[in-house]
Amino acid sequence: MSGIAARGESVLFMAACPDCRARIELAAGALRLAIGGSRRTTFYSFTCPECGAAVRKPAGERIVELLTGGGVRTLRLHSAL
């Protein structure tokens, strides 16, 4: 996730596809954020509009802040005890 850009009322997120290397803009509705109990289980995902690849990338604290602030749907993962 390389940053965000605001256009009018909507927020667009800049990302890159590791498969086709396309640099793309994604609306909040095209992204999903999963927050787990560790860095390994906290990630965001999207489908590349260029090649159709399912992309999953780790999300650190700053990425989580940007995505949640931009309206990306979030799933909180709970660990089994």
PDB file of N, CA and C in Angstrom:
ATOM      1  N   MET A   1       0.869  -1.156   0.000  1.00  0.00           N
ATOM      2  CA  MET A   1       0.000   0.000   0.000  1.00  0.00           C
ATOM      3  C   MET A   1       0.909   1.209   0.000  1.00  0.00           C
ATOM      4  N   SER A   2       0.847   1.972  -1.043  1.00  0.00           N
ATOM      5  CA  SER A   2       1.783   3.079  -1.153  1.00  0.00           C
ATOM      6  C   SER A   2       1.199   4.425  -0.749  1.00  0.00           C
ATOM      7  N   GLY A   3      -0.075   4.514  -0.500  1.00  0.00           N
ATOM      8  CA  GLY A   3      -0.639   5.785  -0.074  1.00  0.00           C
ATOM      9  C   GLY A   3      -2.091   5.894  -0.450  1.00  0.00           C
ATOM     10  N   ILE A   4      -2.660   7.043  -0.142  1.00  0.00           N
ATOM     11  CA  ILE A   4      -4.057   7.271  -0.486  1.00  0.00           C
ATOM     12  C   ILE A   4      -4.185   8.588  -1.235  1.00  0.00           C
ATOM     13  N   ALA A   5      -5.225   8.684  -2.016  1.00  0.00           N
ATOM     14  CA  ALA A   5      -5.506   9.913  -2.755  1.00  0.00           C
ATOM     15  C   ALA A   5      -6.998  10.181  -2.644  1.00  0.00           C
ATOM     16  N   ALA A   6      -7.360  11.402  -2.333  1.00  0.00           N
ATOM     17  CA  ALA A   6      -8.778  11.746  -2.209  1.00  0.00           C
ATOM     18  C   ALA A   6      -9.248  12.392  -3.507  1.00  0.00           C
ATOM     19  N   ARG A   7     -10.373  11.923  -3.978  1.00  0.00           N
ATOM     20  CA  ARG A   7     -11.012  12.506  -5.165  1.00  0.00           C
ATOM     21  C   ARG A   7     -12.441  12.820  -4.797  1.00  0.00           C
ATOM     22  N   GLY A   8     -12.729  14.080  -4.650  1.00  0.00           N
ATOM     23  CA  GLY A   8     -14.086  14.451  -4.255  1.00  0.00           C
ATOM     24  C   GLY A   8     -14.398  13.866  -2.895  1.00  0.00           C
ATOM     25  N   GLU A   9     -15.459  13.099  -2.807  1.00  0.00           N
ATOM     26  CA  GLU A   9     -15.886  12.489  -1.561  1.00  0.00           C
ATOM     27  C   GLU A   9     -15.251  11.114  -1.328  1.00  0.00           C
ATOM     28  N   SER A  10     -14.757  10.460  -2.369  1.00  0.00           N
ATOM     29  CA  SER A  10     -14.265   9.095  -2.214  1.00  0.00           C
ATOM     30  C   SER A  10     -12.757   9.061  -1.993  1.00  0.00           C
ATOM     31  N   VAL A  11     -12.322   8.038  -1.296  1.00  0.00           N
ATOM     32  CA  VAL A  11     -10.907   7.830  -1.027  1.00  0.00           C
ATOM     33  C   VAL A  11     -10.424   6.686  -1.910  1.00  0.00           C
ATOM     34  N   LEU A  12      -9.300   6.892  -2.569  1.00  0.00           N
ATOM     35  CA  LEU A  12      -8.689   5.847  -3.379  1.00  0.00           C
ATOM     36  C   LEU A  12      -7.360   5.458  -2.744  1.00  0.00           C
ATOM     37  N   PHE A  13      -7.110   4.167  -2.691  1.00  0.00           N
ATOM     38  CA  PHE A  13      -5.871   3.642  -2.137  1.00  0.00           C
ATOM     39  C   PHE A  13      -4.976   3.185  -3.274  1.00  0.00           C
ATOM     40  N   MET A  14      -3.715   3.509  -3.180  1.00  0.00           N
ATOM     41  CA  MET A  14      -2.734   3.091  -4.178  1.00  0.00           C
ATOM     42  C   MET A  14      -2.128   1.762  -3.725  1.00  0.00           C
ATOM     43  N   ALA A  15      -2.040   0.815  -4.644  1.00  0.00           N
ATOM     44  CA  ALA A  15      -1.465  -0.494  -4.325  1.00  0.00           C
ATOM     45  C   ALA A  15      -0.738  -1.020  -5.560  1.00  0.00           C
ATOM     46  N   ALA A  16       0.000  -2.078  -5.354  1.00  0.00           N
ATOM     47  CA  ALA A  16       0.711  -2.728  -6.458  1.00  0.00           C
ATOM     48  C   ALA A  16       0.417  -4.218  -6.418  1.00  0.00           C
ATOM     49  N   CYS A  17       0.257  -4.804  -7.574  1.00  0.00           N
ATOM     50  CA  CYS A  17       0.029  -6.234  -7.687  1.00  0.00           C
ATOM     51  C   CYS A  17       1.386  -6.935  -7.815  1.00  0.00           C
ATOM     52  N   PRO A  18       1.663  -7.910  -6.951  1.00  0.00           N
ATOM     53  CA  PRO A  18       2.938  -8.619  -7.051  1.00  0.00           C
ATOM     54  C   PRO A  18       2.995  -9.571  -8.253  1.00  0.00           C
ATOM     55  N   ASP A  19       1.848  -9.943  -8.804  1.00  0.00           N
ATOM     56  CA  ASP A  19       1.831 -10.871  -9.945  1.00  0.00           C
ATOM     57  C   ASP A  19       2.127 -10.160 -11.268  1.00  0.00           C
ATOM     58  N   CYS A  20       1.336  -9.130 -11.576  1.00  0.00           N
ATOM     59  CA  CYS A  20       1.512  -8.451 -12.868  1.00  0.00           C
ATOM     60  C   CYS A  20       2.268  -7.126 -12.729  1.00  0.00           C
ATOM     61  N   ARG A  21       2.563  -6.729 -11.498  1.00  0.00           N
ATOM     62  CA  ARG A  21       3.314  -5.507 -11.178  1.00  0.00           C
ATOM     63  C   ARG A  21       2.580  -4.214 -11.538  1.00  0.00           C
ATOM     64  N   ALA A  22       1.284  -4.310 -11.749  1.00  0.00           N
ATOM     65  CA  ALA A  22       0.491  -3.109 -12.044  1.00  0.00           C
ATOM     66  C   ALA A  22       0.389  -2.252 -10.794  1.00  0.00           C
ATOM     67  N   ARG A  23       0.461  -0.950 -10.987  1.00  0.00           N
ATOM     68  CA  ARG A  23       0.199   0.006  -9.905  1.00  0.00           C
ATOM     69  C   ARG A  23      -1.235   0.462 -10.107  1.00  0.00           C
ATOM     70  N   ILE A  24      -2.057   0.265  -9.096  1.00  0.00           N
ATOM     71  CA  ILE A  24      -3.493   0.460  -9.251  1.00  0.00           C
ATOM     72  C   ILE A  24      -4.064   1.342  -8.148  1.00  0.00           C
ATOM     73  N   GLU A  25      -5.214   1.915  -8.424  1.00  0.00           N
ATOM     74  CA  GLU A  25      -5.987   2.668  -7.447  1.00  0.00           C
ATOM     75  C   GLU A  25      -7.214   1.837  -7.110  1.00  0.00           C
ATOM     76  N   LEU A  26      -7.493   1.706  -5.817  1.00  0.00           N
ATOM     77  CA  LEU A  26      -8.624   0.907  -5.374  1.00  0.00           C
ATOM     78  C   LEU A  26      -9.512   1.717  -4.437  1.00  0.00           C
ATOM     79  N   ALA A  27     -10.805   1.622  -4.631  1.00  0.00           N
ATOM     80  CA  ALA A  27     -11.758   2.246  -3.712  1.00  0.00           C
ATOM     81  C   ALA A  27     -11.836   1.384  -2.452  1.00  0.00           C
ATOM     82  N   ALA A  28     -12.330   1.958  -1.370  1.00  0.00           N
ATOM     83  CA  ALA A  28     -12.429   1.239  -0.101  1.00  0.00           C
ATOM     84  C   ALA A  28     -13.208  -0.065  -0.252  1.00  0.00           C
ATOM     85  N   GLY A  29     -14.229  -0.072  -1.090  1.00  0.00           N
ATOM     86  CA  GLY A  29     -15.040  -1.271  -1.266  1.00  0.00           C
ATOM     87  C   GLY A  29     -14.323  -2.425  -1.943  1.00  0.00           C
ATOM     88  N   ALA A  30     -13.190  -2.157  -2.577  1.00  0.00           N
ATOM     89  CA  ALA A  30     -12.429  -3.205  -3.265  1.00  0.00           C
ATOM     90  C   ALA A  30     -11.399  -3.869  -2.352  1.00  0.00           C
ATOM     91  N   LEU A  31     -11.265  -3.361  -1.139  1.00  0.00           N
ATOM     92  CA  LEU A  31     -10.279  -3.878  -0.196  1.00  0.00           C
ATOM     93  C   LEU A  31     -10.956  -4.518   1.004  1.00  0.00           C
ATOM     94  N   ARG A  32     -10.266  -5.459   1.621  1.00  0.00           N
ATOM     95  CA  ARG A  32     -10.700  -6.064   2.880  1.00  0.00           C
ATOM     96  C   ARG A  32      -9.508  -6.039   3.821  1.00  0.00           C
ATOM     97  N   LEU A  33      -9.763  -5.786   5.087  1.00  0.00           N
ATOM     98  CA  LEU A  33      -8.730  -5.760   6.110  1.00  0.00           C
ATOM     99  C   LEU A  33      -9.068  -6.790   7.163  1.00  0.00           C
ATOM    100  N   ALA A  34      -8.110  -7.637   7.502  1.00  0.00           N
ATOM    101  CA  ALA A  34      -8.274  -8.628   8.575  1.00  0.00           C
ATOM    102  C   ALA A  34      -7.270  -8.285   9.662  1.00  0.00           C
ATOM    103  N   ILE A  35      -7.781  -8.114  10.888  1.00  0.00           N
ATOM    104  CA  ILE A  35      -6.919  -7.782  12.018  1.00  0.00           C
ATOM    105  C   ILE A  35      -6.873  -8.972  12.954  1.00  0.00           C
ATOM    106  N   GLY A  36      -5.690  -9.544  13.062  1.00  0.00           N
ATOM    107  CA  GLY A  36      -5.493 -10.702  13.921  1.00  0.00           C
ATOM    108  C   GLY A  36      -4.740 -10.335  15.183  1.00  0.00           C
ATOM    109  N   GLY A  37      -4.323 -11.351  15.910  1.00  0.00           N
ATOM    110  CA  GLY A  37      -3.624 -11.148  17.166  1.00  0.00           C
ATOM    111  C   GLY A  37      -2.142 -10.868  17.013  1.00  0.00           C
ATOM    112  N   SER A  38      -1.627 -10.932  15.789  1.00  0.00           N
ATOM    113  CA  SER A  38      -0.204 -10.686  15.572  1.00  0.00           C
ATOM    114  C   SER A  38      -0.002 -10.022  14.218  1.00  0.00           C
ATOM    115  N   ARG A  39       1.240  -9.621  13.973  1.00  0.00           N
ATOM    116  CA  ARG A  39       1.560  -9.024  12.661  1.00  0.00           C
ATOM    117  C   ARG A  39       1.332 -10.037  11.542  1.00  0.00           C
ATOM    118  N   ARG A  40       1.591 -11.296  11.815  1.00  0.00           N
ATOM    119  CA  ARG A  40       1.446 -12.337  10.796  1.00  0.00           C
ATOM    120  C   ARG A  40      -0.005 -12.558  10.391  1.00  0.00           C
ATOM    121  N   THR A  41      -0.911 -12.275  11.292  1.00  0.00           N
ATOM    122  CA  THR A  41      -2.328 -12.521  11.006  1.00  0.00           C
ATOM    123  C   THR A  41      -3.111 -11.237  10.748  1.00  0.00           C
ATOM    124  N   THR A  42      -2.400 -10.126  10.529  1.00  0.00           N
ATOM    125  CA  THR A  42      -3.051  -8.868  10.170  1.00  0.00           C
ATOM    126  C   THR A  42      -2.641  -8.531   8.743  1.00  0.00           C
ATOM    127  N   PHE A  43      -3.637  -8.439   7.859  1.00  0.00           N
ATOM    128  CA  PHE A  43      -3.347  -8.256   6.438  1.00  0.00           C
ATOM    129  C   PHE A  43      -4.508  -7.575   5.736  1.00  0.00           C
ATOM    130  N   TYR A  44      -4.234  -7.078   4.542  1.00  0.00           N
ATOM    131  CA  TYR A  44      -5.304  -6.579   3.686  1.00  0.00           C
ATOM    132  C   TYR A  44      -5.275  -7.386   2.396  1.00  0.00           C
ATOM    133  N   SER A  45      -6.412  -7.427   1.721  1.00  0.00           N
ATOM    134  CA  SER A  45      -6.490  -8.203   0.493  1.00  0.00           C
ATOM    135  C   SER A  45      -7.376  -7.497  -0.525  1.00  0.00           C
ATOM    136  N   PHE A  46      -7.128  -7.845  -1.791  1.00  0.00           N
ATOM    137  CA  PHE A  46      -7.913  -7.304  -2.893  1.00  0.00           C
ATOM    138  C   PHE A  46      -7.697  -8.192  -4.106  1.00  0.00           C
ATOM    139  N   THR A  47      -8.551  -8.019  -5.093  1.00  0.00           N
ATOM    140  CA  THR A  47      -8.383  -8.695  -6.372  1.00  0.00           C
ATOM    141  C   THR A  47      -7.839  -7.672  -7.355  1.00  0.00           C
ATOM    142  N   CYS A  48      -6.727  -7.994  -8.006  1.00  0.00           N
ATOM    143  CA  CYS A  48      -6.119  -7.070  -8.958  1.00  0.00           C
ATOM    144  C   CYS A  48      -7.061  -6.872 -10.149  1.00  0.00           C
ATOM    145  N   PRO A  49      -7.436  -5.636 -10.438  1.00  0.00           N
ATOM    146  CA  PRO A  49      -8.322  -5.394 -11.577  1.00  0.00           C
ATOM    147  C   PRO A  49      -7.646  -5.602 -12.925  1.00  0.00           C
ATOM    148  N   GLU A  50      -6.326  -5.644 -12.944  1.00  0.00           N
ATOM    149  CA  GLU A  50      -5.584  -5.841 -14.195  1.00  0.00           C
ATOM    150  C   GLU A  50      -5.475  -7.317 -14.586  1.00  0.00           C
ATOM    151  N   CYS A  51      -5.092  -8.170 -13.628  1.00  0.00           N
ATOM    152  CA  CYS A  51      -4.838  -9.575 -13.968  1.00  0.00           C
ATOM    153  C   CYS A  51      -5.761 -10.561 -13.249  1.00  0.00           C
ATOM    154  N   GLY A  52      -6.547 -10.082 -12.288  1.00  0.00           N
ATOM    155  CA  GLY A  52      -7.481 -10.943 -11.576  1.00  0.00           C
ATOM    156  C   GLY A  52      -6.879 -11.739 -10.433  1.00  0.00           C
ATOM    157  N   ALA A  53      -5.625 -11.495 -10.107  1.00  0.00           N
ATOM    158  CA  ALA A  53      -4.965 -12.237  -9.033  1.00  0.00           C
ATOM    159  C   ALA A  53      -5.540 -11.836  -7.674  1.00  0.00           C
ATOM    160  N   ALA A  54      -5.684 -12.815  -6.791  1.00  0.00           N
ATOM    161  CA  ALA A  54      -6.051 -12.546  -5.403  1.00  0.00           C
ATOM    162  C   ALA A  54      -4.773 -12.147  -4.676  1.00  0.00           C
ATOM    163  N   VAL A  55      -4.759 -10.940  -4.129  1.00  0.00           N
ATOM    164  CA  VAL A  55      -3.557 -10.394  -3.493  1.00  0.00           C
ATOM    165  C   VAL A  55      -3.800 -10.268  -1.999  1.00  0.00           C
ATOM    166  N   ARG A  56      -2.821 -10.703  -1.220  1.00  0.00           N
ATOM    167  CA  ARG A  56      -2.870 -10.598   0.237  1.00  0.00           C
ATOM    168  C   ARG A  56      -1.524 -10.048   0.689  1.00  0.00           C
ATOM    169  N   LYS A  57      -1.568  -8.941   1.451  1.00  0.00           N
ATOM    170  CA  LYS A  57      -0.337  -8.293   1.897  1.00  0.00           C
ATOM    171  C   LYS A  57      -0.420  -7.998   3.390  1.00  0.00           C
ATOM    172  N   PRO A  58       0.707  -8.050   4.085  1.00  0.00           N
ATOM    173  CA  PRO A  58       0.701  -7.728   5.516  1.00  0.00           C
ATOM    174  C   PRO A  58       0.340  -6.268   5.747  1.00  0.00           C
ATOM    175  N   ALA A  59      -0.291  -6.013   6.891  1.00  0.00           N
ATOM    176  CA  ALA A  59      -0.693  -4.646   7.233  1.00  0.00           C
ATOM    177  C   ALA A  59      -0.150  -4.287   8.609  1.00  0.00           C
ATOM    178  N   GLY A  60       0.801  -3.366   8.631  1.00  0.00           N
ATOM    179  CA  GLY A  60       1.309  -2.841   9.891  1.00  0.00           C
ATOM    180  C   GLY A  60       0.345  -1.818  10.464  1.00  0.00           C
ATOM    181  N   GLU A  61       0.727  -1.245  11.584  1.00  0.00           N
ATOM    182  CA  GLU A  61      -0.146  -0.295  12.276  1.00  0.00           C
ATOM    183  C   GLU A  61      -0.568   0.879  11.398  1.00  0.00           C
ATOM    184  N   ARG A  62       0.360   1.441  10.651  1.00  0.00           N
ATOM    185  CA  ARG A  62       0.044   2.608   9.811  1.00  0.00           C
ATOM    186  C   ARG A  62      -0.945   2.243   8.703  1.00  0.00           C
ATOM    187  N   ILE A  63      -0.753   1.099   8.075  1.00  0.00           N
ATOM    188  CA  ILE A  63      -1.679   0.644   7.029  1.00  0.00           C
ATOM    189  C   ILE A  63      -3.065   0.418   7.622  1.00  0.00           C
ATOM    190  N   VAL A  64      -3.128  -0.200   8.799  1.00  0.00           N
ATOM    191  CA  VAL A  64      -4.418  -0.425   9.461  1.00  0.00           C
ATOM    192  C   VAL A  64      -5.115   0.914   9.705  1.00  0.00           C
ATOM    193  N   GLU A  65      -4.375   1.911  10.185  1.00  0.00           N
ATOM    194  CA  GLU A  65      -4.948   3.236  10.416  1.00  0.00           C
ATOM    195  C   GLU A  65      -5.486   3.849   9.124  1.00  0.00           C
ATOM    196  N   LEU A  66      -4.702   3.786   8.054  1.00  0.00           N
ATOM    197  CA  LEU A  66      -5.126   4.361   6.770  1.00  0.00           C
ATOM    198  C   LEU A  66      -6.382   3.672   6.237  1.00  0.00           C
ATOM    199  N   LEU A  67      -6.384   2.345   6.271  1.00  0.00           N
ATOM    200  CA  LEU A  67      -7.513   1.598   5.717  1.00  0.00           C
ATOM    201  C   LEU A  67      -8.778   1.785   6.534  1.00  0.00           C
ATOM    202  N   THR A  68      -8.684   1.701   7.851  1.00  0.00           N
ATOM    203  CA  THR A  68      -9.886   1.871   8.668  1.00  0.00           C
ATOM    204  C   THR A  68     -10.399   3.306   8.564  1.00  0.00           C
ATOM    205  N   GLY A  69      -9.486   4.276   8.536  1.00  0.00           N
ATOM    206  CA  GLY A  69      -9.883   5.677   8.390  1.00  0.00           C
ATOM    207  C   GLY A  69     -10.516   5.973   7.042  1.00  0.00           C
ATOM    208  N   GLY A  70     -10.172   5.178   6.031  1.00  0.00           N
ATOM    209  CA  GLY A  70     -10.702   5.373   4.692  1.00  0.00           C
ATOM    210  C   GLY A  70     -11.957   4.569   4.405  1.00  0.00           C
ATOM    211  N   GLY A  71     -12.471   3.866   5.421  1.00  0.00           N
ATOM    212  CA  GLY A  71     -13.737   3.160   5.254  1.00  0.00           C
ATOM    213  C   GLY A  71     -13.654   1.735   4.739  1.00  0.00           C
ATOM    214  N   VAL A  72     -12.479   1.123   4.792  1.00  0.00           N
ATOM    215  CA  VAL A  72     -12.339  -0.265   4.342  1.00  0.00           C
ATOM    216  C   VAL A  72     -12.997  -1.197   5.362  1.00  0.00           C
ATOM    217  N   ARG A  73     -13.768  -2.160   4.855  1.00  0.00           N
ATOM    218  CA  ARG A  73     -14.410  -3.134   5.745  1.00  0.00           C
ATOM    219  C   ARG A  73     -13.353  -3.946   6.467  1.00  0.00           C
ATOM    220  N   THR A  74     -13.582  -4.127   7.772  1.00  0.00           N
ATOM    221  CA  THR A  74     -12.600  -4.791   8.622  1.00  0.00           C
ATOM    222  C   THR A  74     -13.193  -6.015   9.280  1.00  0.00           C
ATOM    223  N   LEU A  75     -12.409  -7.080   9.293  1.00  0.00           N
ATOM    224  CA  LEU A  75     -12.763  -8.323   9.977  1.00  0.00           C
ATOM    225  C   LEU A  75     -11.777  -8.503  11.111  1.00  0.00           C
ATOM    226  N   ARG A  76     -12.277  -8.654  12.316  1.00  0.00           N
ATOM    227  CA  ARG A  76     -11.395  -8.898  13.448  1.00  0.00           C
ATOM    228  C   ARG A  76     -11.335 -10.407  13.685  1.00  0.00           C
ATOM    229  N   LEU A  77     -10.135 -10.948  13.604  1.00  0.00           N
ATOM    230  CA  LEU A  77      -9.921 -12.376  13.786  1.00  0.00           C
ATOM    231  C   LEU A  77      -9.686 -12.646  15.271  1.00  0.00           C
ATOM    232  N   HIS A  78     -10.315 -13.690  15.769  1.00  0.00           N
ATOM    233  CA  HIS A  78     -10.139 -14.062  17.172  1.00  0.00           C
ATOM    234  C   HIS A  78      -9.386 -15.381  17.223  1.00  0.00           C
ATOM    235  N   SER A  79      -8.431 -15.471  18.127  1.00  0.00           N
ATOM    236  CA  SER A  79      -7.688 -16.726  18.247  1.00  0.00           C
ATOM    237  C   SER A  79      -8.455 -17.683  19.155  1.00  0.00           C
ATOM    238  N   ALA A  80      -8.361 -18.938  18.822  1.00  0.00           N
ATOM    239  CA  ALA A  80      -9.019 -19.963  19.628  1.00  0.00           C
ATOM    240  C   ALA A  80      -8.209 -20.206  20.899  1.00  0.00           C
ATOM    241  N   LEU A  81      -8.889 -20.385  21.996  1.00  0.00           N
ATOM    242  CA  LEU A  81      -8.189 -20.630  23.272  1.00  0.00           C
ATOM    243  C   LEU A  81      -8.077 -22.093  23.553  1.00  0.00           C
TER     244      LEU A  81
END
